[in-house]
């Protein structure tokens, strides 16, 4: 049994009992936590957070996108997977697309809006499960209340939305398609939120109608007719029949053994089997004792092998055969593992798999847990809005191939390949940690890094999130499949990888993003109050990987068990008199703010003077009134477990600006983790807390 590595972490932990929700936006996390207060469960919290995030995070997801769910039902002791992605329009003509667009699918405009929105069907089916299987008292209308309110009354525009809007200048140029200018500009043009607030009246009306009529109204009611009319007006081939025939499907999760537990993920049409194949390949290596260069090299090589199968087979399993069992067969993986050399890199190629998305993870005192991924594919999806409904349509259909011989070839009534992979690591048949991330092709790699650092290398969740990261593969339309490294790995690791044949040019460290900017902030909400329930939740701050650090960054390797560079820009903690039970924890002059969880946190309130002279203008976390604040400046290992029952130990919310050595800075990504601590000793070492 390994001893837990208690490496210092940049952001501290906070703890609460009874439940936890982590989401990329404070208002979504707040909506989820409100469900716990109202007597709901982890699934209710996930639905409320997902509905709210579709309003307040429009650059990354919307009600016109898709979602995928992994749901652990503690009462039944069962893990289930919910597929709520839409199919292509029945009127899609692949020959016509090839004649008009050549070899590549369009990514913007009505011609790119060919997929039925599946998001609402996912919310609805998850609600039915919460109500019928988990006995939730929360009515459907209550789950959408916060989303309706924020769309109707408006909310402060986040820095992330501003950055993404500014970065998507082609969408607001005179050369943008006419349907983009006529439908997208009136809602999302930067002039619309010049005053700092963003109101979506049409979307509020749509959500209100859905809160009254459920998924029936969205897919088969008057609202469905208005959505189709609006989609037709911008050139989309979607019809009322396409919406009426849509249903979310329950499917069986994929599973592979990894060490003393079981990694679970989503089956096709998502790339979940590739994520599991990476871990299964790594199961044959002593990952715990590899140095940094070997560690990165071995995982990248496993990624290449897993992506070979993904790129060859991934498609809609109801339309073509996807040999998942063969791809995850232990004997075949053992043979493929022999291709991994510690001295040389494998040369491979493949198509890009990028896109924007959000992850939400929740857990409750009963042991229920949820990981949900929701997306419109590219930022702002197809960049067309369906008439006066406020429904921003996705462009996931752009992932189809126009090669008629490809498994993922465009066809009517077909689900395209997806990158979205909600995931849970199980031990003894129960969740050990629940996790998700954005990042397209980077999702399986980020997940592999997270799992190996937690399970093999003995890090806590926050340290695992904050550790240096890499990305292999194409991203954001780049022609290269270079390996990108965060500069914190240091020259020794970079040189060693280069000597093994990994393709990357050296680039200086940069704190400024050069790729698509990330979303504004991550938020996690602990739910506390009432008598102890034998469950603890802990909140870990998100990682920022040295973003906007003042002064030069030391060029040194930060291995998993070494000390980090000097901590110059740490935040201070001070309860505010006017917010009893509130903790404000902010960086000094980092500019963008950390984990924000107070209502109205996006408002530009006047900076407040804290102790030690630190200035803070962005609140970090709310503690319920009357509860003692427990906050630690860094991770210091574990505490004894409370006898009896499962414990929810930590939530780690990570946002990483991955500065690279291959053409500038990597895009920032979100990593959300809920870590359960059973009363028995886990493969992570130590007892729970």
Tab-separated table of N, CA, C and O in Angstrom, residues 566-646:
chain	number	residue	atom	x	y	z
A	566	UNK	N	8.071	28.909	-5.527
A	566	UNK	CA	7.670	29.769	-4.403
A	566	UNK	C	6.246	30.264	-4.555
A	566	UNK	O	5.826	30.672	-5.626
A	567	UNK	N	5.498	30.252	-3.433
A	567	UNK	CA	4.087	30.618	-3.455
A	567	UNK	C	3.962	32.103	-3.152
A	567	UNK	O	3.660	32.513	-2.055
A	568	UNK	N	4.156	32.932	-4.175
A	568	UNK	CA	4.164	34.370	-3.951
A	568	UNK	C	2.767	34.975	-3.940
A	568	UNK	O	2.526	35.977	-3.305
A	569	UNK	N	1.858	34.387	-4.698
A	569	UNK	CA	0.593	35.067	-4.945
A	569	UNK	C	-0.581	34.386	-4.254
A	569	UNK	O	-1.655	34.279	-4.804
A	570	UNK	N	-0.367	33.883	-3.070
A	570	UNK	CA	-1.431	33.174	-2.392
A	570	UNK	C	-2.505	34.140	-1.898
A	570	UNK	O	-2.254	35.285	-1.579
A	571	UNK	N	-3.703	33.614	-1.777
A	571	UNK	CA	-4.776	34.431	-1.259
A	571	UNK	C	-4.775	34.460	0.256
A	571	UNK	O	-4.074	33.722	0.922
A	572	UNK	N	-5.580	35.339	0.798
A	572	UNK	CA	-5.755	35.432	2.241
A	572	UNK	C	-7.191	35.049	2.569
A	572	UNK	O	-8.074	35.118	1.739
A	573	UNK	N	-7.412	34.688	3.796
A	573	UNK	CA	-8.746	34.285	4.228
A	573	UNK	C	-9.219	35.224	5.317
A	573	UNK	O	-8.491	35.505	6.254
A	574	UNK	N	-10.430	35.718	5.186
A	574	UNK	CA	-10.989	36.548	6.250
A	574	UNK	C	-12.500	36.534	6.157
A	574	UNK	O	-13.054	36.852	5.122
A	575	UNK	N	-13.203	36.114	7.208
A	575	UNK	CA	-14.663	36.213	7.202
A	575	UNK	C	-15.077	37.685	7.163
A	575	UNK	O	-14.474	38.529	7.825
A	576	UNK	N	-16.096	37.983	6.396
A	576	UNK	CA	-16.577	39.349	6.299
A	576	UNK	C	-17.701	39.565	7.306
A	576	UNK	O	-18.600	38.733	7.433
A	577	UNK	N	-17.717	40.678	8.009
A	577	UNK	CA	-18.766	40.907	9.016
A	577	UNK	C	-20.159	40.855	8.426
A	577	UNK	O	-21.092	40.368	9.058
A	578	UNK	N	-20.331	41.371	7.196
A	578	UNK	CA	-21.672	41.423	6.622
A	578	UNK	C	-22.106	40.091	6.019
A	578	UNK	O	-23.229	39.948	5.582
A	579	UNK	N	-21.207	39.134	5.954
A	579	UNK	CA	-21.550	37.815	5.430
A	579	UNK	C	-21.157	36.772	6.463
A	579	UNK	O	-20.094	36.171	6.388
A	580	UNK	N	-21.981	36.606	7.458
A	580	UNK	CA	-21.659	35.660	8.513
A	580	UNK	C	-21.477	34.260	7.919
A	580	UNK	O	-22.297	33.784	7.160
A	581	UNK	N	-20.398	33.638	8.289
A	581	UNK	CA	-20.131	32.315	7.770
A	581	UNK	C	-19.538	32.315	6.378
A	581	UNK	O	-19.462	31.290	5.739
A	582	UNK	N	-19.129	33.465	5.879
A	582	UNK	CA	-18.578	33.535	4.529
A	582	UNK	C	-17.063	33.495	4.566
A	582	UNK	O	-16.442	34.103	5.415
A	583	UNK	N	-16.484	32.778	3.644
A	583	UNK	CA	-15.044	32.780	3.482
A	583	UNK	C	-14.726	33.408	2.149
A	583	UNK	O	-15.283	33.033	1.135
A	584	UNK	N	-13.843	34.396	2.159
A	584	UNK	CA	-13.373	34.985	0.910
A	584	UNK	C	-11.898	34.643	0.766
A	584	UNK	O	-11.089	34.991	1.601
A	585	UNK	N	-11.587	33.973	-0.303
A	585	UNK	CA	-10.208	33.550	-0.497
A	585	UNK	C	-9.823	33.933	-1.911
A	585	UNK	O	-10.366	33.441	-2.875
A	586	UNK	N	-8.900	34.854	-2.038
A	586	UNK	CA	-8.566	35.375	-3.350
A	586	UNK	C	-7.062	35.493	-3.543
A	586	UNK	O	-6.308	35.623	-2.588
A	587	UNK	N	-6.619	35.450	-4.784
A	587	UNK	CA	-5.204	35.649	-5.045
A	587	UNK	C	-4.869	37.131	-4.993
A	587	UNK	O	-5.739	37.973	-5.159
A	588	UNK	N	-3.630	37.445	-4.775
A	588	UNK	CA	-3.205	38.827	-4.805
A	588	UNK	C	-2.878	39.208	-6.237
A	588	UNK	O	-1.955	38.673	-6.834
A	589	UNK	N	-3.676	40.125	-6.791
A	589	UNK	CA	-3.428	40.679	-8.116
A	589	UNK	C	-3.365	39.615	-9.206
A	589	UNK	O	-2.668	39.769	-10.182
A	590	UNK	N	-4.064	38.515	-9.048
A	590	UNK	CA	-4.124	37.552	-10.146
A	590	UNK	C	-5.152	37.964	-11.178
A	590	UNK	O	-5.194	37.427	-12.265
A	591	UNK	N	-6.022	38.864	-10.804
A	591	UNK	CA	-6.899	39.466	-11.794
A	591	UNK	C	-8.173	38.711	-12.055
A	591	UNK	O	-9.240	39.291	-12.023
A	592	UNK	N	-8.124	37.414	-12.320
A	592	UNK	CA	-9.323	36.744	-12.786
A	592	UNK	C	-10.158	36.123	-11.682
A	592	UNK	O	-11.299	35.791	-11.901
A	593	UNK	N	-9.632	35.894	-10.529
A	593	UNK	CA	-10.453	35.351	-9.459
A	593	UNK	C	-10.445	33.834	-9.456
A	593	UNK	O	-10.141	33.185	-10.438
A	594	UNK	N	-10.807	33.281	-8.295
A	594	UNK	CA	-10.780	31.852	-8.114
A	594	UNK	C	-12.176	31.288	-8.163
A	594	UNK	O	-13.049	31.784	-8.846
A	595	UNK	N	-12.350	30.281	-7.371
A	595	UNK	CA	-13.629	29.633	-7.211
A	595	UNK	C	-14.614	30.612	-6.608
A	595	UNK	O	-14.383	31.127	-5.534
A	596	UNK	N	-15.718	30.890	-7.323
A	596	UNK	CA	-16.634	31.912	-6.842
A	596	UNK	C	-17.982	31.275	-6.563
A	596	UNK	O	-18.510	30.565	-7.392
A	597	UNK	N	-18.529	31.567	-5.410
A	597	UNK	CA	-19.741	30.870	-5.035
A	597	UNK	C	-20.754	31.714	-4.293
A	597	UNK	O	-21.695	31.190	-3.746
A	598	UNK	N	-20.599	33.026	-4.262
A	598	UNK	CA	-21.617	33.868	-3.650
A	598	UNK	C	-22.618	34.323	-4.697
A	598	UNK	O	-22.248	34.568	-5.828
A	599	UNK	N	-23.900	34.460	-4.341
A	599	UNK	CA	-24.858	35.016	-5.299
A	599	UNK	C	-24.367	36.368	-5.791
A	599	UNK	O	-23.904	37.205	-5.021
A	600	UNK	N	-24.454	36.561	-7.092
A	600	UNK	CA	-24.025	37.819	-7.665
A	600	UNK	C	-22.528	37.976	-7.715
A	600	UNK	O	-22.012	39.087	-7.803
A	601	UNK	N	-21.812	36.857	-7.680
A	601	UNK	CA	-20.356	36.956	-7.634
A	601	UNK	C	-19.770	37.553	-8.892
A	601	UNK	O	-18.650	38.026	-8.886
A	602	UNK	N	-20.510	37.514	-10.006
A	602	UNK	CA	-19.998	38.078	-11.247
A	602	UNK	C	-20.114	39.590	-11.279
A	602	UNK	O	-19.579	40.230	-12.172
A	603	UNK	N	-20.859	40.179	-10.341
A	603	UNK	CA	-20.967	41.634	-10.339
A	603	UNK	C	-19.633	42.246	-9.960
A	603	UNK	O	-18.899	41.722	-9.137
A	604	UNK	N	-19.334	43.371	-10.525
A	604	UNK	CA	-18.076	44.037	-10.227
A	604	UNK	C	-18.229	44.886	-8.971
A	604	UNK	O	-18.351	46.104	-9.013
A	605	UNK	N	-18.276	44.226	-7.823
A	605	UNK	CA	-18.405	44.934	-6.556
A	605	UNK	C	-17.091	45.638	-6.222
A	605	UNK	O	-16.011	45.216	-6.638
A	606	UNK	N	-17.160	46.699	-5.423
A	606	UNK	CA	-15.928	47.378	-5.040
A	606	UNK	C	-15.011	46.433	-4.275
A	606	UNK	O	-15.472	45.614	-3.481
A	607	UNK	N	-13.718	46.508	-4.500
A	607	UNK	CA	-12.793	45.641	-3.764
A	607	UNK	C	-12.906	45.878	-2.263
A	607	UNK	O	-13.139	46.993	-1.813
A	608	UNK	N	-12.733	44.804	-1.503
A	608	UNK	CA	-12.777	44.904	-0.044
A	608	UNK	C	-11.377	44.688	0.508
A	608	UNK	O	-10.611	43.884	0.009
A	609	UNK	N	-11.068	45.416	1.583
A	609	UNK	CA	-9.769	45.270	2.216
A	609	UNK	C	-9.836	44.129	3.225
A	609	UNK	O	-10.675	44.119	4.116
A	610	UNK	N	-8.982	43.128	3.051
A	610	UNK	CA	-8.924	42.019	3.974
A	610	UNK	C	-7.725	42.193	4.895
A	610	UNK	O	-6.932	43.109	4.747
A	611	UNK	N	-7.569	41.270	5.801
A	611	UNK	CA	-6.432	41.353	6.704
A	611	UNK	C	-5.126	41.144	5.920
A	611	UNK	O	-5.113	40.626	4.811
A	612	UNK	N	-4.051	41.510	6.500
A	612	UNK	CA	-2.725	41.429	5.900
A	612	UNK	C	-2.609	42.308	4.662
A	612	UNK	O	-1.689	42.154	3.875
A	613	UNK	N	-3.546	43.218	4.471
A	613	UNK	CA	-3.443	44.130	3.348
A	613	UNK	C	-3.859	43.550	2.020
A	613	UNK	O	-3.710	44.206	0.990
A	614	UNK	N	-4.390	42.327	1.974
A	614	UNK	CA	-4.782	41.739	0.697
A	614	UNK	C	-6.068	42.365	0.209
A	614	UNK	O	-6.954	42.680	0.987
A	615	UNK	N	-6.174	42.531	-1.090
A	615	UNK	CA	-7.397	43.067	-1.682
A	615	UNK	C	-8.158	41.937	-2.347
A	615	UNK	O	-7.589	41.072	-2.988
A	616	UNK	N	-9.471	41.967	-2.176
A	616	UNK	CA	-10.291	40.923	-2.781
A	616	UNK	C	-11.581	41.524	-3.272
A	616	UNK	O	-12.228	42.283	-2.573
A	617	UNK	N	-11.955	41.210	-4.504
A	617	UNK	CA	-13.233	41.678	-5.012
A	617	UNK	C	-14.067	40.541	-5.570
A	617	UNK	O	-15.046	40.765	-6.256
A	618	UNK	N	-13.662	39.299	-5.275
A	618	UNK	CA	-14.435	38.169	-5.777
A	618	UNK	C	-14.593	37.132	-4.676
A	618	UNK	O	-13.614	36.513	-4.274
A	619	UNK	N	-15.782	36.938	-4.179
A	619	UNK	CA	-15.985	35.967	-3.112
A	619	UNK	C	-15.752	34.554	-3.603
A	619	UNK	O	-15.907	34.248	-4.766
A	620	UNK	N	-15.397	33.689	-2.693
A	620	UNK	CA	-14.993	32.349	-3.090
A	620	UNK	C	-15.977	31.278	-2.681
A	620	UNK	O	-16.321	30.445	-3.482
A	621	UNK	N	-16.427	31.235	-1.445
A	621	UNK	CA	-17.296	30.148	-1.023
A	621	UNK	C	-18.184	30.605	0.111
A	621	UNK	O	-17.772	31.400	0.939
A	622	UNK	N	-19.388	30.121	0.132
A	622	UNK	CA	-20.330	30.463	1.194
A	622	UNK	C	-20.404	29.312	2.176
A	622	UNK	O	-20.579	28.174	1.793
A	623	UNK	N	-20.263	29.631	3.426
A	623	UNK	CA	-20.499	28.645	4.474
A	623	UNK	C	-21.826	28.970	5.136
A	623	UNK	O	-22.109	30.111	5.413
A	624	UNK	N	-22.663	28.010	5.422
A	624	UNK	CA	-23.960	28.309	6.035
A	624	UNK	C	-23.790	29.046	7.355
A	624	UNK	O	-22.857	28.767	8.102
A	625	UNK	N	-24.643	29.997	7.657
A	625	UNK	CA	-24.538	30.764	8.905
A	625	UNK	C	-24.503	29.845	10.117
A	625	UNK	O	-25.211	28.848	10.190
A	626	UNK	N	-23.683	30.227	11.061
A	626	UNK	CA	-23.627	29.475	12.301
A	626	UNK	C	-22.701	28.285	12.276
A	626	UNK	O	-22.493	27.635	13.301
A	627	UNK	N	-22.126	27.961	11.117
A	627	UNK	CA	-21.221	26.824	11.035
A	627	UNK	C	-19.778	27.301	11.154
A	627	UNK	O	-19.408	28.323	10.609
A	628	UNK	N	-18.990	26.544	11.835
A	628	UNK	CA	-17.585	26.913	11.979
A	628	UNK	C	-16.859	26.704	10.655
A	628	UNK	O	-16.992	25.674	10.020
A	629	UNK	N	-16.089	27.693	10.263
A	629	UNK	CA	-15.307	27.583	9.043
A	629	UNK	C	-14.119	26.673	9.282
A	629	UNK	O	-13.363	26.871	10.218
A	630	UNK	N	-13.969	25.663	8.442
A	630	UNK	CA	-12.791	24.815	8.496
A	630	UNK	C	-12.069	24.965	7.176
A	630	UNK	O	-12.510	24.488	6.147
A	631	UNK	N	-10.958	25.641	7.221
A	631	UNK	CA	-10.216	25.870	5.989
A	631	UNK	C	-8.738	25.700	6.266
A	631	UNK	O	-8.241	26.155	7.287
A	632	UNK	N	-8.050	25.032	5.348
A	632	UNK	CA	-6.635	24.770	5.536
A	632	UNK	C	-5.855	25.390	4.390
A	632	UNK	O	-6.313	25.373	3.254
A	633	UNK	N	-4.675	25.920	4.667
A	633	UNK	CA	-3.919	26.585	3.618
A	633	UNK	C	-3.371	25.639	2.577
A	633	UNK	O	-3.024	26.050	1.499
A	634	UNK	N	-3.290	24.352	2.877
A	634	UNK	CA	-2.802	23.405	1.888
A	634	UNK	C	-3.200	22.007	2.330
A	634	UNK	O	-3.613	21.777	3.455
A	635	UNK	N	-3.068	21.049	1.412
A	635	UNK	CA	-3.415	19.675	1.729
A	635	UNK	C	-2.415	19.097	2.718
A	635	UNK	O	-1.214	19.225	2.537
A	636	UNK	N	-2.906	18.460	3.779
A	636	UNK	CA	-2.009	17.880	4.778
A	636	UNK	C	-2.369	16.427	5.072
A	636	UNK	O	-2.368	15.983	6.196
A	637	UNK	N	-2.738	15.691	4.044
A	637	UNK	CA	-3.005	14.279	4.268
A	637	UNK	C	-4.444	14.022	4.650
A	637	UNK	O	-5.334	14.785	4.328
A	638	UNK	N	-4.679	12.952	5.388
A	638	UNK	CA	-6.029	12.503	5.660
A	638	UNK	C	-6.320	12.529	7.141
A	638	UNK	O	-5.433	12.655	7.982
A	639	UNK	N	-7.599	12.367	7.469
A	639	UNK	CA	-8.040	12.283	8.854
A	639	UNK	C	-8.780	10.974	9.038
A	639	UNK	O	-9.262	10.378	8.080
A	640	UNK	N	-8.935	10.524	10.267
A	640	UNK	CA	-9.602	9.237	10.476
A	640	UNK	C	-11.019	9.250	9.943
A	640	UNK	O	-11.706	10.261	9.979
A	641	UNK	N	-11.436	8.112	9.433
A	641	UNK	CA	-12.786	7.998	8.888
A	641	UNK	C	-13.800	7.889	10.016
A	641	UNK	O	-13.533	7.350	11.079
A	642	UNK	N	-14.994	8.413	9.755
A	642	UNK	CA	-16.092	8.239	10.689
A	642	UNK	C	-16.656	6.835	10.514
A	642	UNK	O	-16.928	6.425	9.393
A	643	UNK	N	-16.830	6.069	11.575
A	643	UNK	CA	-17.309	4.687	11.427
A	643	UNK	C	-18.682	4.652	10.773
A	643	UNK	O	-19.562	5.444	11.094
A	644	UNK	N	-18.831	3.711	9.854
A	644	UNK	CA	-20.134	3.446	9.278
A	644	UNK	C	-20.470	4.327	8.103
A	644	UNK	O	-20.397	5.533	8.160
A	645	UNK	N	-20.839	3.703	6.999
A	645	UNK	CA	-21.328	4.460	5.853
A	645	UNK	C	-20.229	4.981	4.953
A	645	UNK	O	-19.065	4.997	5.295
A	646	UNK	N	-20.655	5.416	3.788
A	646	UNK	CA	-19.735	6.013	2.829
A	646	UNK	C	-19.606	7.489	3.113
A	646	UNK	O	-20.538	8.128	3.557
